[in-house]
Amino acid sequence: MNIIIFGPPGAGKGTQSKYLVKKHNLHQLSTGDILRKEITNKTNIGKKISSIMASGSLVSDDIVSELIEKIVSDIKYKNRIIFDGFPRSLAQAKILDKLIKKYDQKIDIVLKLSVTLETIKKRILERQYLEKRSDDNEKIAIKRYKTYEESTEPVIEYYKKLNLLKVIDGERPIDQISKEISDFIALI
Ligand code: AMP
């Protein structure tokens, strides 16, 4: 099964993806993690994107789709991917549609974790201390939330029309959210 998980930065997408990876032997495709690795490894891509990422804006579709295709085309991961952080715009959703068709796969379920901006601010400030991410301060957190609302919310509508969307209240404790996700997956 392939899953897409949506939610603003700090909504718990990473945490829930890790839970699903363990429970269903899936592969977590986190574009944020892949891009951060490019920066740490000081690759050509990494050099191009470090200031864009630090500002809370989106990296270009060309860069992201190339990284995505590497995973989607890999037979090891066929029909066992959690897309975490992709697609983030309608253009990226169209790119994903093409890739999914090209490699003879499908999206089975789309999860959206709903969380308010107030909760996000609180969680991101906590994470700043734990993970020391350069894009986790309050100003950037608000910018990333706005980018999410503007660019990513329209993509969620797109999946709603395809009847794939399940909305989950992300304000609750982690294990309750995991339980609800499992219940949805059991119905696939
Ligand atoms: P994340 O870890 O998913 O919150 O992503 C961190 C940052 O990586 C974002 O604020 C963007 O700058 C960049 N990024 C991650 N995924 C994408 C994507 N699908 N398209 C463009 N930029 C992305």
mmCIF file of C-alpha atoms and ligand atoms in Angstrom:
data_model
loop_
_atom_site.group_PDB
_atom_site.id
_atom_site.type_symbol
_atom_site.label_atom_id
_atom_site.label_comp_id
_atom_site.label_asym_id
_atom_site.label_seq_id
_atom_site.Cartn_x
_atom_site.Cartn_y
_atom_site.Cartn_z
ATOM 1 C CA MET A 1 0.000 0.000 0.000
ATOM 2 C CA ASN A 2 1.097 3.580 -0.692
ATOM 3 C CA ILE A 3 0.069 6.342 1.714
ATOM 4 C CA ILE A 4 0.314 10.125 1.598
ATOM 5 C CA ILE A 5 0.402 11.943 4.934
ATOM 6 C CA PHE A 6 -0.385 15.665 5.120
ATOM 7 C CA GLY A 7 -0.232 18.166 7.922
ATOM 8 C CA PRO A 8 1.433 21.480 8.692
ATOM 9 C CA PRO A 9 5.044 21.405 9.930
ATOM 10 C CA GLY A 10 4.990 20.095 13.497
ATOM 11 C CA ALA A 11 1.672 18.228 13.058
ATOM 12 C CA GLY A 12 3.260 14.867 13.852
ATOM 13 C CA LYS A 13 3.610 13.528 10.283
ATOM 14 C CA GLY A 14 7.097 12.213 11.002
ATOM 15 C CA THR A 15 6.045 10.498 14.227
ATOM 16 C CA GLN A 16 3.026 8.808 12.650
ATOM 17 C CA SER A 17 5.011 7.824 9.558
ATOM 18 C CA LYS A 18 7.585 6.084 11.738
ATOM 19 C CA TYR A 19 4.798 4.200 13.495
ATOM 20 C CA LEU A 20 3.351 3.075 10.132
ATOM 21 C CA VAL A 21 6.789 2.049 8.854
ATOM 22 C CA LYS A 22 7.150 -0.351 11.785
ATOM 23 C CA LYS A 23 3.614 -1.655 11.781
ATOM 24 C CA HIS A 24 3.225 -2.229 8.028
ATOM 25 C CA ASN A 25 6.839 -2.590 6.863
ATOM 26 C CA LEU A 26 6.619 0.544 4.762
ATOM 27 C CA HIS A 27 9.301 2.933 3.524
ATOM 28 C CA GLN A 28 9.109 6.536 4.753
ATOM 29 C CA LEU A 29 9.843 8.951 1.943
ATOM 30 C CA SER A 30 10.368 12.246 3.745
ATOM 31 C CA THR A 31 11.372 14.924 1.240
ATOM 32 C CA GLY A 32 12.422 17.201 4.127
ATOM 33 C CA ASP A 33 14.826 14.518 5.442
ATOM 34 C CA ILE A 34 16.211 13.801 1.961
ATOM 35 C CA LEU A 35 16.775 17.505 1.310
ATOM 36 C CA ARG A 36 18.422 18.041 4.713
ATOM 37 C CA LYS A 37 20.784 15.152 3.915
ATOM 38 C CA GLU A 38 21.779 16.882 0.659
ATOM 39 C CA ILE A 39 22.677 19.979 2.704
ATOM 40 C CA THR A 40 24.634 18.012 5.329
ATOM 41 C CA ASN A 41 26.552 16.179 2.593
ATOM 42 C CA LYS A 42 27.258 19.505 0.860
ATOM 43 C CA THR A 43 26.155 18.159 -2.537
ATOM 44 C CA ASN A 44 25.456 20.480 -5.488
ATOM 45 C CA ILE A 45 21.747 20.246 -4.740
ATOM 46 C CA GLY A 46 22.464 20.919 -1.061
ATOM 47 C CA LYS A 47 24.311 24.131 -1.896
ATOM 48 C CA LYS A 48 21.425 25.329 -4.082
ATOM 49 C CA ILE A 49 18.698 24.713 -1.518
ATOM 50 C CA SER A 50 20.144 25.578 1.903
ATOM 51 C CA SER A 51 19.030 29.221 1.953
ATOM 52 C CA ILE A 52 15.595 28.384 0.477
ATOM 53 C CA MET A 53 14.990 25.779 3.168
ATOM 54 C CA ALA A 54 16.248 28.014 5.957
ATOM 55 C CA SER A 55 13.721 30.679 4.893
ATOM 56 C CA GLY A 56 10.761 28.264 5.047
ATOM 57 C CA SER A 57 9.982 28.455 1.309
ATOM 58 C CA LEU A 58 9.567 25.495 -1.025
ATOM 59 C CA VAL A 59 12.434 23.985 -3.001
ATOM 60 C CA SER A 60 11.865 23.798 -6.793
ATOM 61 C CA ASP A 61 9.678 21.013 -8.194
ATOM 62 C CA ASP A 62 12.468 19.839 -10.512
ATOM 63 C CA ILE A 63 14.825 19.108 -7.646
ATOM 64 C CA VAL A 64 12.187 17.401 -5.526
ATOM 65 C CA SER A 65 10.718 15.279 -8.344
ATOM 66 C CA GLU A 66 14.111 13.933 -9.309
ATOM 67 C CA LEU A 67 14.666 12.784 -5.726
ATOM 68 C CA ILE A 68 11.171 11.281 -5.563
ATOM 69 C CA GLU A 69 11.557 9.344 -8.815
ATOM 70 C CA LYS A 70 14.673 7.625 -7.467
ATOM 71 C CA ILE A 71 12.550 6.044 -4.727
ATOM 72 C CA VAL A 72 9.309 5.423 -6.643
ATOM 73 C CA SER A 73 11.223 3.661 -9.451
ATOM 74 C CA ASP A 74 13.037 1.375 -7.004
ATOM 75 C CA ILE A 75 11.441 -2.071 -6.998
ATOM 76 C CA LYS A 76 12.428 -2.513 -3.300
ATOM 77 C CA TYR A 77 9.893 0.130 -2.363
ATOM 78 C CA LYS A 78 7.135 -0.789 -4.803
ATOM 79 C CA ASN A 79 3.693 -0.202 -3.231
ATOM 80 C CA ARG A 80 5.116 0.335 0.258
ATOM 81 C CA ILE A 81 5.810 4.055 0.422
ATOM 82 C CA ILE A 82 4.609 6.702 2.858
ATOM 83 C CA PHE A 83 4.913 10.067 1.180
ATOM 84 C CA ASP A 84 5.728 12.456 4.030
ATOM 85 C CA GLY A 85 6.122 16.061 2.861
ATOM 86 C CA PHE A 86 5.291 15.401 -0.801
ATOM 87 C CA PRO A 87 3.270 16.480 -2.753
ATOM 88 C CA ARG A 88 3.215 20.021 -1.377
ATOM 89 C CA SER A 89 1.541 21.778 -4.324
ATOM 90 C CA LEU A 90 -0.929 20.891 -7.068
ATOM 91 C CA ALA A 91 1.930 20.809 -9.563
ATOM 92 C CA GLN A 92 3.692 18.206 -7.392
ATOM 93 C CA ALA A 93 0.468 16.173 -7.092
ATOM 94 C CA LYS A 94 0.343 15.992 -10.893
ATOM 95 C CA ILE A 95 4.005 14.939 -10.972
ATOM 96 C CA LEU A 96 3.227 12.198 -8.453
ATOM 97 C CA ASP A 97 0.245 10.992 -10.514
ATOM 98 C CA LYS A 98 2.498 10.549 -13.523
ATOM 99 C CA LEU A 99 5.226 8.757 -11.572
ATOM 100 C CA ILE A 100 2.748 6.452 -9.882
ATOM 101 C CA LYS A 101 1.291 5.475 -13.265
ATOM 102 C CA LYS A 102 4.702 5.156 -14.898
ATOM 103 C CA TYR A 103 5.811 2.636 -12.253
ATOM 104 C CA ASP A 104 2.461 0.815 -12.142
ATOM 105 C CA GLN A 105 1.440 1.733 -8.613
ATOM 106 C CA LYS A 106 -1.428 3.525 -6.862
ATOM 107 C CA ILE A 107 -2.159 5.701 -3.856
ATOM 108 C CA ASP A 108 -4.392 3.809 -1.417
ATOM 109 C CA ILE A 109 -5.124 6.395 1.266
ATOM 110 C CA VAL A 110 -4.383 10.043 2.039
ATOM 111 C CA LEU A 111 -4.210 11.121 5.679
ATOM 112 C CA LYS A 112 -4.460 14.698 6.881
ATOM 113 C CA LEU A 113 -3.412 15.621 10.416
ATOM 114 C CA SER A 114 -5.321 18.762 11.443
ATOM 115 C CA VAL A 115 -3.591 21.001 13.978
ATOM 116 C CA THR A 116 -4.024 24.710 14.847
ATOM 117 C CA LEU A 117 -1.303 27.307 14.382
ATOM 118 C CA GLU A 118 -1.124 27.804 18.187
ATOM 119 C CA THR A 119 -0.273 24.127 18.741
ATOM 120 C CA ILE A 120 2.237 24.195 15.892
ATOM 121 C CA LYS A 121 4.079 27.170 17.384
ATOM 122 C CA LYS A 122 4.333 25.393 20.736
ATOM 123 C CA ARG A 123 5.545 22.099 19.261
ATOM 124 C CA ILE A 124 8.062 23.712 16.927
ATOM 125 C CA LEU A 125 9.624 25.684 19.768
ATOM 126 C CA GLU A 126 9.973 22.435 21.735
ATOM 127 C CA ARG A 127 11.537 20.678 18.737
ATOM 128 C CA GLN A 128 13.979 23.550 18.289
ATOM 129 C CA TYR A 129 15.575 22.555 21.597
ATOM 130 C CA LEU A 130 15.583 18.838 20.826
ATOM 131 C CA GLU A 131 16.682 18.734 17.183
ATOM 132 C CA LYS A 132 18.229 22.167 16.616
ATOM 133 C CA ARG A 133 16.730 22.522 13.134
ATOM 134 C CA SER A 134 17.689 25.845 11.550
ATOM 135 C CA ASP A 135 14.174 26.336 10.149
ATOM 136 C CA ASP A 136 12.465 25.839 13.535
ATOM 137 C CA ASN A 137 12.025 29.252 15.099
ATOM 138 C CA GLU A 138 8.731 31.040 15.629
ATOM 139 C CA LYS A 139 8.942 33.441 12.676
ATOM 140 C CA ILE A 140 9.927 30.691 10.271
ATOM 141 C CA ALA A 141 7.317 28.369 11.826
ATOM 142 C CA ILE A 142 4.583 30.868 10.941
ATOM 143 C CA LYS A 143 6.005 31.266 7.438
ATOM 144 C CA ARG A 144 6.037 27.472 6.958
ATOM 145 C CA TYR A 145 2.457 27.207 8.247
ATOM 146 C CA LYS A 146 1.380 29.905 5.733
ATOM 147 C CA THR A 147 3.226 28.148 2.911
ATOM 148 C CA TYR A 148 1.360 24.985 3.907
ATOM 149 C CA GLU A 149 -2.022 26.750 3.870
ATOM 150 C CA GLU A 150 -1.383 28.436 0.531
ATOM 151 C CA SER A 151 0.367 25.702 -1.429
ATOM 152 C CA THR A 152 -0.604 22.442 0.215
ATOM 153 C CA GLU A 153 -4.252 22.881 1.266
ATOM 154 C CA PRO A 154 -5.376 22.929 -2.432
ATOM 155 C CA VAL A 155 -3.666 19.554 -2.918
ATOM 156 C CA ILE A 156 -5.701 18.107 -0.062
ATOM 157 C CA GLU A 157 -8.914 19.188 -1.864
ATOM 158 C CA TYR A 158 -7.610 17.336 -4.919
ATOM 159 C CA TYR A 159 -7.366 14.051 -2.978
ATOM 160 C CA LYS A 160 -10.711 14.679 -1.277
ATOM 161 C CA LYS A 161 -12.367 14.736 -4.709
ATOM 162 C CA LEU A 162 -10.721 11.390 -5.465
ATOM 163 C CA ASN A 163 -12.337 9.996 -2.261
ATOM 164 C CA LEU A 164 -8.981 9.069 -0.773
ATOM 165 C CA LEU A 165 -8.857 11.601 2.080
ATOM 166 C CA LYS A 166 -9.197 10.852 5.806
ATOM 167 C CA VAL A 167 -8.990 13.812 8.177
ATOM 168 C CA ILE A 168 -7.560 13.135 11.637
ATOM 169 C CA ASP A 169 -7.598 15.399 14.696
ATOM 170 C CA GLY A 170 -3.876 15.867 15.335
ATOM 171 C CA GLU A 171 -4.348 17.692 18.638
ATOM 172 C CA ARG A 172 -4.801 14.401 20.528
ATOM 173 C CA PRO A 173 -2.163 12.155 22.147
ATOM 174 C CA ILE A 174 0.135 10.284 19.729
ATOM 175 C CA ASP A 175 -1.217 6.783 20.474
ATOM 176 C CA GLN A 176 -4.842 7.837 19.903
ATOM 177 C CA ILE A 177 -3.898 9.261 16.521
ATOM 178 C CA SER A 178 -2.001 6.073 15.605
ATOM 179 C CA LYS A 179 -5.034 3.995 16.585
ATOM 180 C CA GLU A 180 -7.357 6.019 14.359
ATOM 181 C CA ILE A 181 -4.935 5.749 11.446
ATOM 182 C CA SER A 182 -4.742 1.969 11.927
ATOM 183 C CA ASP A 183 -8.534 1.757 11.919
ATOM 184 C CA PHE A 184 -8.676 3.613 8.593
ATOM 185 C CA ILE A 185 -5.976 1.415 7.090
ATOM 186 C CA ALA A 186 -7.792 -1.739 8.171
ATOM 187 C CA LEU A 187 -10.672 -0.639 5.935
ATOM 188 C CA ILE A 188 -8.583 -0.416 2.761
HETATM 189 P P1 AMP B 1 9.678 19.186 6.249
HETATM 190 O O1 AMP B 1 10.748 18.440 6.965
HETATM 191 O O2 AMP B 1 8.737 18.287 5.492
HETATM 192 O O3 AMP B 1 8.932 20.137 7.151
HETATM 193 O O4 AMP B 1 10.384 20.086 5.132
HETATM 194 C C1 AMP B 1 11.352 21.059 5.478
HETATM 195 C C2 AMP B 1 11.605 21.982 4.305
HETATM 196 O O5 AMP B 1 12.073 21.220 3.178
HETATM 197 C C3 AMP B 1 10.389 22.722 3.757
HETATM 198 O O6 AMP B 1 10.093 23.903 4.495
HETATM 199 C C4 AMP B 1 10.826 23.028 2.326
HETATM 200 O O7 AMP B 1 11.763 24.084 2.298
HETATM 201 C C5 AMP B 1 11.581 21.753 1.963
HETATM 202 N N1 AMP B 1 10.691 20.734 1.356
HETATM 203 C C6 AMP B 1 10.324 19.537 1.890
HETATM 204 N N2 AMP B 1 9.511 18.860 1.077
HETATM 205 C C7 AMP B 1 9.337 19.650 -0.021
HETATM 206 C C8 AMP B 1 8.588 19.514 -1.216
HETATM 207 N N3 AMP B 1 7.822 18.438 -1.456
HETATM 208 N N4 AMP B 1 8.664 20.537 -2.117
HETATM 209 C C9 AMP B 1 9.420 21.612 -1.903
HETATM 210 N N5 AMP B 1 10.133 21.822 -0.787
HETATM 211 C C10 AMP B 1 10.108 20.843 0.159
#
